Every structure is written in C-alpha cells, then in structure tokens.
Amino acid sequence: MVSPYNGTGHQSYLNPKTATTDFRSQTVHSNFYGSDMAPSIYVPAPATFRKPIAEAEMLLRRNEELERELRESKRREEKAAEELRRMRERLRAAEEAEERLCFELGELEAESLCQARDYRRRITDLAEQLARVQVR
C-alpha cells in the first residue's frame, strides 16, 4: 500500500487502495478517477523535506517510549502504594498488640505488688506469732 503522503509532508491525491508504486522505474500508476491515466514521473522529495518526517517519526517513537515508561512507572507506583498499605496495616496490628501487652503487663505488675504486700503481711504475722510463742 502506498503511503497517503508523498514524502513532502503533503497528502497525496492518489487513492491508496488503487495506487501502486514502481520504484524501479520511479513512476506512479493510479486509478484515481476509475480510468487509466498517463503514468507520471516520481520525483523523490529532497532530503530537506524528509528530515522533518524523520524527526516526526523519531518523536513518535520517543513518545511511545515515554508512554510505556509512564505505564511502567504507574504500575510500580501502584505496587508501592499497595505495599505501603500492607505495611501500615501490619504497623497498626503491631501497635494494637503492643497496647494489649502493655495493659497485661500493667495488670501483672499490680497483681504482683498485691501478692508481695500479702506475703509481707503474712511474714510479719508469722514473725509476731513466733515472737509470742518464744516469749511464753
């Protein structure tokens, strides 16, 4: 299929479905109006006209690369955001566990303090009983 552009950056008037290009003879044959027309001579575009097209193609390729990199970057960003969400959930669970442990530790300390007072009272009572028994 012949490009709708003739190399000069301007759209060709050839019908791309019926146009053929013979590069060996550098002629273009077309059935644009449905009848055979006289062959015309193909004049290649000067390099100065091809340069903007090459630059445009290069920019299109670069644009595609940048779009691909953007998609990959967004995918990595979503992955990092998901990992951050999981880490926050784990941190929240660890903080809750720490609070529960601190509460339990506080209860155990209070209970051990009560037991120590009870034991001290019991020891003092036993020491007093022993002292009374020895006095008699």
C-alpha atoms as a printed R data frame, in Angstrom:
    type eleno elety resid chain resno       x       y       z
1   ATOM     1    CA   MET     A     1   0.000   0.000   0.000
2   ATOM     2    CA   VAL     A     2   1.288   3.459  -0.838
3   ATOM     3    CA   SER     A     3   1.519   5.998   1.959
4   ATOM     4    CA   PRO     A     4  -1.071   8.807   1.731
5   ATOM     5    CA   TYR     A     5   1.889  11.148   1.977
6   ATOM     6    CA   ASN     A     6   4.177  11.639  -0.980
7   ATOM     7    CA   GLY     A     7   7.344  12.270   1.007
8   ATOM     8    CA   THR     A     8   6.969  16.045   1.048
9   ATOM     9    CA   GLY     A     9   4.745  16.163   4.094
10  ATOM    10    CA   HIS     A    10   1.690  16.939   1.930
11  ATOM    11    CA   GLN     A    11  -1.076  14.420   1.445
12  ATOM    12    CA   SER     A    12  -1.009  12.676  -1.885
13  ATOM    13    CA   TYR     A    13  -4.022  12.807  -4.150
14  ATOM    14    CA   LEU     A    14  -3.621   9.170  -5.053
15  ATOM    15    CA   ASN     A    15  -6.214   6.726  -3.871
16  ATOM    16    CA   PRO     A    16  -4.217   4.458  -1.505
17  ATOM    17    CA   LYS     A    17  -6.412   1.463  -2.385
18  ATOM    18    CA   THR     A    18  -5.681   1.589  -6.110
19  ATOM    19    CA   ALA     A    19  -2.281   3.305  -6.247
20  ATOM    20    CA   THR     A    20   0.866   1.309  -6.884
21  ATOM    21    CA   THR     A    21   4.444   2.469  -6.898
22  ATOM    22    CA   ASP     A    22   7.075   1.063  -9.214
23  ATOM    23    CA   PHE     A    23  10.331   2.162  -7.610
24  ATOM    24    CA   ARG     A    24  12.486   0.698 -10.349
25  ATOM    25    CA   SER     A    25  11.048   2.967 -12.991
26  ATOM    26    CA   GLN     A    26  10.130   5.589 -10.409
27  ATOM    27    CA   THR     A    27   6.642   6.000 -11.815
28  ATOM    28    CA   VAL     A    28   3.317   6.035 -10.042
29  ATOM    29    CA   HIS     A    29   0.255   4.408 -11.601
30  ATOM    30    CA   SER     A    30  -3.187   5.214 -10.313
31  ATOM    31    CA   ASN     A    31  -6.832   4.592 -10.992
32  ATOM    32    CA   PHE     A    32  -7.919   7.683  -9.084
33  ATOM    33    CA   TYR     A    33 -10.799   8.556 -11.392
34  ATOM    34    CA   GLY     A    34 -11.575   4.985 -12.364
35  ATOM    35    CA   SER     A    35  -9.824   5.241 -15.716
36  ATOM    36    CA   ASP     A    36  -6.248   4.711 -16.718
37  ATOM    37    CA   MET     A    37  -4.257   7.886 -16.590
38  ATOM    38    CA   ALA     A    38  -0.918   8.501 -18.150
39  ATOM    39    CA   PRO     A    39   1.952   7.449 -15.934
40  ATOM    40    CA   SER     A    40   3.681  10.277 -14.162
41  ATOM    41    CA   ILE     A    41   7.278  10.561 -13.112
42  ATOM    42    CA   TYR     A    42   8.057  10.012  -9.462
43  ATOM    43    CA   VAL     A    43  10.276  12.750  -8.143
44  ATOM    44    CA   PRO     A    44  11.699  11.868  -4.741
45  ATOM    45    CA   ALA     A    45  11.419  14.573  -2.126
46  ATOM    46    CA   PRO     A    46  14.612  16.426  -1.328
47  ATOM    47    CA   ALA     A    47  16.384  15.457   1.879
48  ATOM    48    CA   THR     A    48  15.283  18.739   3.446
49  ATOM    49    CA   PHE     A    49  11.651  17.582   3.230
50  ATOM    50    CA   ARG     A    50  12.437  14.086   4.511
51  ATOM    51    CA   LYS     A    51  14.207  15.435   7.577
52  ATOM    52    CA   PRO     A    52  11.047  16.770   9.296
53  ATOM    53    CA   ILE     A    53   9.335  13.444   8.614
54  ATOM    54    CA   ALA     A    54  12.276  11.553  10.122
55  ATOM    55    CA   GLU     A    55  12.209  13.883  13.114
56  ATOM    56    CA   ALA     A    56   8.455  13.369  13.466
57  ATOM    57    CA   GLU     A    57   8.901   9.604  13.337
58  ATOM    58    CA   MET     A    58  11.687   9.857  15.904
59  ATOM    59    CA   LEU     A    59   9.425  11.983  18.125
60  ATOM    60    CA   LEU     A    60   6.595   9.464  17.732
61  ATOM    61    CA   ARG     A    61   8.920   6.627  18.760
62  ATOM    62    CA   ARG     A    62  10.187   8.659  21.706
63  ATOM    63    CA   ASN     A    63   6.592   9.457  22.669
64  ATOM    64    CA   GLU     A    64   5.741   5.737  22.599
65  ATOM    65    CA   GLU     A    65   8.786   5.003  24.777
66  ATOM    66    CA   LEU     A    66   7.772   7.695  27.248
67  ATOM    67    CA   GLU     A    67   4.194   6.407  27.357
68  ATOM    68    CA   ARG     A    68   5.489   2.875  28.013
69  ATOM    69    CA   GLU     A    69   7.767   4.185  30.765
70  ATOM    70    CA   LEU     A    70   4.828   6.123  32.226
71  ATOM    71    CA   ARG     A    71   2.686   2.967  32.318
72  ATOM    72    CA   GLU     A    72   5.515   1.053  33.984
73  ATOM    73    CA   SER     A    73   6.036   3.887  36.456
74  ATOM    74    CA   LYS     A    74   2.326   3.947  37.320
75  ATOM    75    CA   ARG     A    75   2.397   0.165  37.789
76  ATOM    76    CA   ARG     A    76   5.400   0.469  40.125
77  ATOM    77    CA   GLU     A    77   3.700   3.329  41.973
78  ATOM    78    CA   GLU     A    78   0.530   1.254  42.449
79  ATOM    79    CA   LYS     A    79   2.624  -1.670  43.658
80  ATOM    80    CA   ALA     A    80   4.488   0.584  46.118
81  ATOM    81    CA   ALA     A    81   1.190   2.091  47.324
82  ATOM    82    CA   GLU     A    82  -0.207  -1.410  47.919
83  ATOM    83    CA   GLU     A    83   2.944  -2.413  49.788
84  ATOM    84    CA   LEU     A    84   2.709   0.782  51.867
85  ATOM    85    CA   ARG     A    85  -0.933  -0.032  52.685
86  ATOM    86    CA   ARG     A    86   0.051  -3.552  53.814
87  ATOM    87    CA   MET     A    87   2.909  -2.154  55.919
88  ATOM    88    CA   ARG     A    88   0.556   0.348  57.579
89  ATOM    89    CA   GLU     A    89  -1.869  -2.480  58.364
90  ATOM    90    CA   ARG     A    90   0.956  -4.531  59.864
91  ATOM    91    CA   LEU     A    91   2.129  -1.493  61.876
92  ATOM    92    CA   ARG     A    92  -1.411  -0.908  63.165
93  ATOM    93    CA   ALA     A    93  -1.682  -4.583  64.199
94  ATOM    94    CA   ALA     A    94   1.722  -4.407  65.929
95  ATOM    95    CA   GLU     A    95   0.726  -1.221  67.793
96  ATOM    96    CA   GLU     A    96  -2.523  -2.847  68.956
97  ATOM    97    CA   ALA     A    97  -0.580  -5.906  70.123
98  ATOM    98    CA   GLU     A    98   1.865  -3.644  71.964
99  ATOM    99    CA   GLU     A    99  -1.019  -1.858  73.696
100 ATOM   100    CA   ARG     A   100  -2.551  -5.192  74.753
101 ATOM   101    CA   LEU     A   101   0.810  -6.420  76.062
102 ATOM   102    CA   CYS     A   102   1.409  -3.187  77.975
103 ATOM   103    CA   PHE     A   103  -2.050  -3.431  79.519
104 ATOM   104    CA   GLU     A   104  -1.478  -7.061  80.513
105 ATOM   105    CA   LEU     A   105   1.960  -6.188  81.904
106 ATOM   106    CA   GLY     A   106   0.418  -3.398  83.981
107 ATOM   107    CA   GLU     A   107  -2.187  -5.811  85.379
108 ATOM   108    CA   LEU     A   108   0.509  -8.368  86.193
109 ATOM   109    CA   GLU     A   109   2.622  -5.718  87.942
110 ATOM   110    CA   ALA     A   110  -0.375  -4.619  90.016
111 ATOM   111    CA   GLU     A   111  -1.185  -8.224  90.884
112 ATOM   112    CA   SER     A   112   2.427  -8.978  91.834
113 ATOM   113    CA   LEU     A   113   2.504  -5.846  94.036
114 ATOM   114    CA   CYS     A   114  -0.658  -7.018  95.833
115 ATOM   115    CA   GLN     A   115   0.849 -10.500  96.282
116 ATOM   116    CA   ALA     A   116   4.110  -9.003  97.626
117 ATOM   117    CA   ARG     A   117   2.138  -6.943 100.189
118 ATOM   118    CA   ASP     A   118   0.113 -10.006 101.174
119 ATOM   119    CA   TYR     A   119   3.277 -12.090 101.594
120 ATOM   120    CA   ARG     A   120   4.966  -9.339 103.602
121 ATOM   121    CA   ARG     A   121   1.893  -9.096 105.863
122 ATOM   122    CA   ARG     A   122   1.850 -12.884 106.245
123 ATOM   123    CA   ILE     A   123   5.576 -12.924 107.080
124 ATOM   124    CA   THR     A   124   5.105 -10.135 109.655
125 ATOM   125    CA   ASP     A   125   2.155 -12.028 111.188
126 ATOM   126    CA   LEU     A   126   4.178 -15.238 111.365
127 ATOM   127    CA   ALA     A   127   7.157 -13.369 112.863
128 ATOM   128    CA   GLU     A   128   4.874 -11.868 115.533
129 ATOM   129    CA   GLN     A   129   3.376 -15.290 116.288
130 ATOM   130    CA   LEU     A   130   6.839 -16.782 116.605
131 ATOM   131    CA   ALA     A   131   7.929 -13.965 118.891
132 ATOM   132    CA   ARG     A   132   4.861 -14.537 121.147
133 ATOM   133    CA   VAL     A   133   5.472 -18.255 121.278
134 ATOM   134    CA   GLN     A   134   9.125 -17.722 122.267
135 ATOM   135    CA   VAL     A   135   8.183 -15.218 124.949
136 ATOM   136    CA   ARG     A   136   5.980 -17.682 126.755
